[in-house]
XYZ file of C-alpha atoms in Angstrom:
454
model
C -49.269 11.628 -25.490
C -48.077 13.458 -28.586
C -46.448 16.896 -28.475
C -49.454 18.431 -30.262
C -51.873 16.883 -27.754
C -49.702 18.021 -24.834
C -49.559 21.553 -26.237
C -53.326 21.824 -26.771
C -53.952 20.471 -23.261
C -51.562 23.037 -21.770
C -53.234 25.888 -23.670
C -56.698 24.868 -22.464
C -55.395 24.628 -18.887
C -53.945 28.113 -19.048
C -57.095 29.545 -20.645
C -59.200 28.334 -17.740
C -57.681 31.082 -15.565
C -56.535 33.701 -18.023
C -56.192 36.526 -15.463
C -53.890 34.530 -13.227
C -51.842 33.439 -16.229
C -51.457 37.069 -17.348
C -50.344 38.193 -13.888
C -47.963 35.247 -13.672
C -46.053 36.230 -16.819
C -45.796 39.886 -15.761
C -42.416 39.339 -14.122
C -41.056 37.666 -17.271
C -42.453 40.497 -19.441
C -40.697 43.161 -17.356
C -37.448 41.192 -17.198
C -37.257 40.515 -20.948
C -38.273 44.115 -21.767
C -35.485 45.429 -19.540
C -32.950 43.076 -21.150
C -33.944 44.077 -24.695
C -33.943 47.812 -23.914
C -30.555 47.642 -22.172
C -29.008 45.603 -24.973
C -30.227 47.968 -27.711
C -29.213 51.129 -25.843
C -25.840 49.624 -24.970
C -25.210 48.504 -28.542
C -26.207 51.931 -29.824
C -23.819 53.618 -27.392
C -20.994 51.261 -28.356
C -21.622 51.941 -32.043
C -21.618 55.687 -31.422
C -18.330 55.467 -29.518
C -16.805 53.310 -32.253
C -17.743 55.944 -34.848
C -16.283 58.680 -32.660
C -13.054 56.732 -32.194
C -12.849 56.155 -35.943
C -13.327 59.900 -36.537
C -10.206 60.605 -34.446
C -8.068 58.538 -36.794
C -7.016 54.934 -36.613
C -4.145 53.807 -34.401
C -2.995 57.343 -33.559
C 0.053 58.041 -31.420
C 1.160 61.396 -30.056
C 4.723 62.397 -29.164
C 5.098 65.149 -26.566
C 8.294 66.977 -25.597
C 9.928 66.037 -22.330
C 9.938 67.708 -18.932
C 12.475 70.349 -17.966
C 13.681 70.626 -14.390
C 15.980 73.006 -12.567
C 17.168 72.851 -8.978
C 14.851 69.970 -8.244
C 11.851 71.876 -9.617
C 9.975 70.273 -12.497
C 8.281 72.522 -15.031
C 5.780 69.915 -16.207
C 5.292 67.892 -19.333
C 6.219 69.598 -22.593
C 8.433 72.201 -20.917
C 11.561 70.851 -22.600
C 11.862 71.785 -26.275
C 13.084 68.555 -27.754
C 10.956 67.756 -30.788
C 11.716 69.122 -34.230
C 10.246 68.834 -37.696
C 13.374 66.876 -38.632
C 12.399 64.270 -36.032
C 9.075 63.885 -37.831
C 10.795 63.520 -41.196
C 13.111 60.872 -39.742
C 10.119 58.941 -38.348
C 8.429 58.969 -41.758
C 11.651 57.855 -43.395
C 12.961 55.189 -41.015
C 10.102 53.709 -38.959
C 8.508 50.894 -40.943
C 5.588 50.453 -38.511
C 4.484 54.075 -38.962
C 2.053 54.798 -41.807
C 2.360 58.588 -41.599
C 3.568 61.264 -39.199
C 3.061 65.014 -39.080
C 4.390 67.797 -36.823
C 1.967 70.042 -34.969
C 2.446 73.651 -33.911
C -0.448 74.981 -31.881
C -1.799 78.487 -31.537
C -4.990 80.077 -30.300
C -5.372 83.453 -31.993
C -8.510 85.290 -32.973
C -9.686 84.928 -36.566
C -11.269 87.892 -38.331
C -13.240 87.984 -41.564
C -14.867 91.309 -42.437
C -16.977 92.238 -39.386
C -16.964 88.769 -37.830
C -14.449 87.217 -35.466
C -14.005 83.813 -33.899
C -11.503 82.010 -31.685
C -11.481 78.390 -32.867
C -10.771 75.433 -30.639
C -7.903 74.280 -32.822
C -5.434 76.369 -34.846
C -2.868 73.868 -35.989
C 0.217 74.245 -38.097
C 1.203 70.992 -39.761
C 1.863 69.336 -43.117
C -0.537 67.744 -45.630
C 0.249 64.391 -43.968
C -1.795 65.524 -40.959
C -5.011 64.681 -42.802
C -3.714 61.210 -43.677
C -2.874 60.546 -40.029
C -6.367 61.637 -38.963
C -8.151 59.736 -41.781
C -9.514 63.079 -42.893
C -8.577 63.081 -46.560
C -11.958 64.162 -47.921
C -12.361 67.860 -48.662
C -15.742 69.539 -48.875
C -14.354 72.349 -51.038
C -10.973 73.163 -52.586
C -7.826 71.265 -51.648
C -5.203 70.974 -48.937
C -2.060 73.138 -49.082
C 1.117 71.573 -50.483
C 4.559 70.675 -49.168
C 5.882 73.696 -51.115
C 3.528 75.884 -49.052
C 5.071 74.366 -45.923
C 8.633 75.069 -47.131
C 7.775 78.647 -48.098
C 5.567 79.401 -45.071
C 2.807 80.411 -47.452
C -0.137 82.247 -45.971
C -2.737 79.653 -46.906
C -5.058 77.561 -44.796
C -7.949 75.124 -44.797
C -10.860 75.528 -42.418
C -13.431 73.281 -40.788
C -17.192 73.406 -41.098
C -17.665 75.362 -37.864
C -15.484 78.212 -39.150
C -17.420 78.230 -42.411
C -20.606 78.695 -40.430
C -19.321 81.212 -37.874
C -17.123 83.391 -40.092
C -18.477 83.002 -43.595
C -22.180 82.463 -42.883
C -22.133 79.024 -44.485
C -20.898 80.301 -47.858
C -17.963 78.775 -49.699
C -14.839 80.535 -48.321
C -12.328 79.175 -50.868
C -10.314 82.067 -52.303
C -11.331 84.485 -49.552
C -8.947 86.005 -47.033
C -9.245 85.917 -43.267
C -6.859 87.440 -40.782
C -5.065 85.420 -38.153
C -3.293 87.642 -35.640
C -3.178 90.402 -38.254
C -1.764 88.039 -40.887
C -3.830 87.556 -44.039
C -4.476 83.914 -44.887
C -6.065 82.732 -48.132
C -8.517 79.878 -47.653
C -7.643 77.132 -50.144
C -9.945 74.391 -48.893
C -12.739 73.354 -46.574
C -12.494 70.126 -44.591
C -15.288 67.567 -44.694
C -17.449 67.364 -41.537
C -15.857 65.348 -38.734
C -18.136 65.845 -35.706
C -17.208 65.688 -32.044
C -14.354 63.523 -30.802
C -14.502 60.980 -27.951
C -14.091 63.799 -25.439
C -16.941 65.891 -26.846
C -14.749 68.519 -28.567
C -15.846 69.905 -31.926
C -13.277 68.671 -34.452
C -14.759 70.928 -37.145
C -13.765 74.049 -35.194
C -10.285 74.037 -36.740
C -7.960 76.081 -38.915
C -5.096 74.108 -40.437
C -2.126 75.878 -42.035
C 1.524 75.060 -42.837
C 3.423 74.620 -39.583
C 6.106 77.062 -40.719
C 3.444 79.722 -41.261
C 1.941 79.288 -37.805
C 5.396 79.046 -36.268
C 7.028 82.083 -37.842
C 4.213 84.317 -39.039
C 1.540 83.840 -36.348
C 3.415 82.819 -33.221
C 6.363 84.913 -34.324
C 9.128 83.097 -32.447
C 11.785 80.568 -33.166
C 10.698 78.375 -30.352
C 13.851 78.755 -28.357
C 12.278 80.466 -25.383
C 8.801 79.080 -25.102
C 7.136 75.846 -24.240
C 4.276 76.212 -26.626
C 4.457 78.436 -29.588
C 0.897 79.460 -28.951
C 0.596 80.177 -25.317
C 3.713 82.150 -24.470
C 4.517 84.025 -27.595
C 5.063 87.734 -27.020
C 6.241 88.974 -30.371
C 4.024 90.099 -33.190
C 3.198 88.281 -36.392
C 4.793 88.585 -39.831
C 8.248 88.112 -38.368
C 9.073 85.653 -41.153
C 8.312 87.997 -44.006
C 11.978 88.610 -44.487
C 12.792 84.943 -44.139
C 9.953 83.670 -46.318
C 9.136 86.385 -48.855
C 7.273 84.087 -51.212
C 7.170 80.823 -53.009
C 10.543 81.353 -54.693
C 13.828 81.594 -52.892
C 15.727 84.888 -53.102
C 19.099 83.187 -52.885
C 20.393 80.591 -55.322
C 21.040 77.168 -53.882
C 24.722 76.784 -52.876
C 26.842 74.160 -54.503
C 28.196 71.233 -52.512
C 31.632 72.867 -52.469
C 30.225 76.154 -51.175
C 28.205 74.310 -48.552
C 31.284 72.449 -47.386
C 33.400 75.603 -47.262
C 30.795 77.711 -45.485
C 28.434 75.502 -43.489
C 25.287 77.300 -42.342
C 24.269 77.007 -38.710
C 21.349 74.739 -38.161
C 18.333 76.681 -36.986
C 16.555 74.844 -34.214
C 12.828 74.891 -34.845
C 10.891 72.951 -32.286
C 7.346 71.745 -32.774
C 4.757 71.239 -30.053
C 3.802 67.675 -30.907
C 4.209 64.974 -33.503
C 1.138 62.986 -34.415
C 1.484 59.678 -36.231
C -0.488 56.591 -37.076
C 0.640 52.986 -36.928
C 0.035 50.782 -39.943
C -2.416 48.631 -37.930
C -3.564 48.048 -34.394
C -1.052 45.228 -33.988
C 1.747 47.570 -35.092
C 1.197 50.125 -32.306
C 3.646 48.593 -29.851
C 6.363 47.928 -32.497
C 5.839 51.501 -33.732
C 6.369 52.889 -30.228
C 9.568 50.866 -29.860
C 10.874 52.012 -33.251
C 10.107 55.671 -32.596
C 11.589 55.539 -29.106
C 14.832 54.014 -30.402
C 15.041 56.512 -33.259
C 14.416 59.601 -31.125
C 16.870 58.466 -28.443
C 19.499 58.075 -31.138
C 18.686 61.457 -32.709
C 18.656 63.201 -29.324
C 21.918 61.481 -28.383
C 20.615 60.072 -25.140
C 23.020 57.792 -23.303
C 22.052 54.353 -22.046
C 20.218 54.689 -18.735
C 19.338 58.319 -19.440
C 15.627 59.131 -19.296
C 13.702 59.917 -22.486
C 13.294 63.621 -23.255
C 9.925 62.905 -24.876
C 6.837 60.827 -24.190
C 4.640 58.787 -26.519
C 0.925 58.518 -25.830
C -1.280 55.887 -27.392
C -4.527 57.737 -28.209
C -6.442 54.503 -28.717
C -5.956 53.616 -25.037
C -8.052 56.523 -23.775
C -10.724 55.926 -26.406
C -10.813 52.216 -25.590
C -11.057 53.058 -21.875
C -14.142 55.138 -22.646
C -15.670 52.273 -24.624
C -14.795 49.835 -21.839
C -16.564 52.042 -19.286
C -19.698 52.127 -21.431
C -19.662 48.349 -21.822
C -19.229 47.909 -18.089
C -22.249 50.103 -17.348
C -24.312 48.220 -19.942
C -23.359 44.870 -18.431
C -24.199 46.159 -14.966
C -27.687 47.215 -16.058
C -28.060 43.900 -17.898
C -27.263 42.021 -14.694
C -29.982 43.977 -12.883
C -32.438 43.087 -15.657
C -31.484 39.407 -15.396
C -32.272 39.501 -11.680
C -35.824 40.533 -12.536
C -36.001 37.496 -14.809
C -35.073 35.247 -11.889
C -37.785 36.899 -9.790
C -40.245 36.287 -12.622
C -39.168 32.642 -12.748
C -39.801 32.227 -9.008
C -43.297 33.639 -9.574
C -43.881 31.075 -12.294
C -42.813 28.263 -9.950
C -45.112 29.460 -7.167
C -48.155 29.691 -9.424
C -47.447 26.272 -10.915
C -47.243 24.754 -7.417
C -50.620 26.291 -6.625
C -51.955 24.903 -9.907
C -50.715 21.394 -9.050
C -52.449 21.573 -5.695
C -55.699 22.803 -7.252
C -55.642 20.118 -9.948
C -54.656 17.149 -7.782
C -57.941 15.296 -8.460
C -57.560 15.985 -12.185
C -54.052 14.518 -12.085
C -55.334 11.446 -10.227
C -58.120 10.969 -12.756
C -55.733 11.245 -15.707
C -53.429 8.685 -14.143
C -56.398 6.382 -13.423
C -57.352 6.323 -17.111
C -53.816 5.516 -18.264
C -51.710 8.661 -18.203
C -48.121 7.947 -17.231
C -45.946 9.999 -14.866
C -43.903 11.351 -17.756
C -47.104 12.556 -19.444
C -48.046 14.551 -16.320
C -44.454 15.879 -16.105
C -44.500 16.928 -19.752
C -47.901 18.610 -19.439
C -46.984 20.847 -16.487
C -43.547 21.545 -17.902
C -45.183 22.600 -21.178
C -47.542 24.920 -19.332
C -44.658 26.636 -17.490
C -42.560 26.952 -20.660
C -45.532 28.262 -22.628
C -46.171 30.912 -19.995
C -42.534 32.067 -20.137
C -42.443 32.111 -23.940
C -45.593 34.245 -24.119
C -44.088 36.544 -21.491
C -40.845 36.679 -23.469
C -42.612 37.701 -26.677
C -44.599 40.397 -24.876
C -41.413 41.597 -23.174
C -39.633 41.667 -26.530
C -42.290 43.981 -27.984
C -42.285 46.156 -24.859
C -38.472 46.395 -24.830
C -38.328 47.392 -28.501
C -40.938 50.060 -27.874
C -39.043 51.393 -24.862
C -35.802 51.566 -26.866
C -37.504 53.449 -29.705
C -39.014 55.918 -27.233
C -35.579 56.524 -25.699
C -34.188 57.169 -29.169
C -36.987 59.535 -30.098
C -37.400 61.562 -26.920
C -33.920 61.406 -25.336
C -31.963 61.357 -28.633
C -29.835 58.464 -27.396
C -28.307 56.177 -30.029
C -30.133 52.840 -30.219
C -29.327 49.832 -32.350
C -31.424 46.687 -32.659
C -29.703 43.458 -31.689
C -30.630 40.144 -33.310
C -28.502 38.370 -30.714
C -30.527 39.964 -27.909
C -33.829 38.920 -29.510
C -32.711 35.313 -29.941
C -31.190 35.271 -26.456
C -34.399 36.621 -24.890
C -36.467 33.821 -26.434
C -33.962 31.178 -25.367
C -33.717 32.618 -21.847
C -37.526 32.663 -21.550
C -37.692 28.992 -22.484
C -34.871 28.115 -20.073
C -36.573 30.009 -17.232
C -39.788 28.128 -17.926
C -38.040 24.757 -17.909
C -35.901 25.453 -14.840
C -38.590 26.992 -12.645
C -41.398 24.773 -13.925
C -39.572 21.504 -13.439
C -40.125 21.142 -9.675
C -43.945 21.668 -9.815
C -44.140 19.303 -12.817
C -41.995 16.698 -11.058
C -44.145 17.012 -7.920
C -47.313 16.487 -9.984
C -45.831 13.447 -11.754
C -44.945 11.814 -8.418
C -48.500 11.887 -7.040
C -50.142 8.604 -6.132
C -53.303 8.147 -8.291
C -55.423 6.810 -5.439
C -54.335 9.524 -2.983
C -54.862 12.132 -5.687
C -58.434 10.936 -6.353
C -59.176 11.129 -2.603
C -57.798 14.692 -2.372
C -60.469 17.241 -1.350
């Protein structure tokens, strides 16, 4: 019997009891629909997380100060003031695995513009390299401040999209002045939209200024008595006006002879964090080793002495979040696959009933020359055809369910070609596996006994 003849015979057999055939494939329809919906929702979630991770910057590492302790009492992470801007410069200069590094000084003051005020999530003092580390080099308006602004503690800043909306009513703020802890800052640029990070925090709710400006004009301390320049500062702003009167220096630069004869004391200026990015994902571990060795040397730590800083790989937490999402998707996928197995068992039961009902038909076909393999092929084709039809219906139902989730629940959904191909293949496999026993049983019938069957 040819494949075409077998297929037409199977279709006619299934059409004889169309209601039972439809109810038989219901389990396969539900199983395939669940698989397709779970795969598309899971892929959409993974894509959304990947975009969020990318928005945080690629291969980011954070250096935190160490922990201070006295009399057996620990004051917690970051309580020891050990990181300086010079450490950051040394990392940029000497660590080959680091693409860029920038110091961070944090603050959380109130911003005022005319009759509006706002306390942003992030008020960071840093250098222009901060945007390179965060992969945030695009500006919506204006430009980033310069290294000269950092050296001179200029009162300039760039703002995020949330500040533009909350303080300036959505109008271009470049050239306008806002007040940060009673210090006037000129807005020189507006950052491009960034969106929420992997932890749901609005990255556009940010004011970025030179770290020296935040350190000396806003926080108003030298960092020798506080853990964070933002949280424990008690002095008022503008304390650096005498130190940084403007872009030009009041005093002429000393000659090398004068510097040697009258060395100036080094002013310790700690920073709250140092953020940096490795050149690639494979360079993260070498970068951590290089930075650790460099900082231990700069901080003059003896062998066996504990680090007075800690390095955190930001990609680990983001990857952990993505791993959790994948695990939940796989769990739901496993549940959906169980429904496919249940559907396959239903197919097998109905096919066994069909073999029993058509015993005389099988005997008659064998009596006129049909071979056992022809009977096996016919019933196997019927079972596979049922599963394939159920798979196609389930595919359409799953796509519809995913689109409804996207429309009404606003969840990210992404179609998956792999899932579509896999659903068709799985449907065929279920039909073959669960239809084989009824087909084998039908092919093993004795023609004479089958013709006598009542």
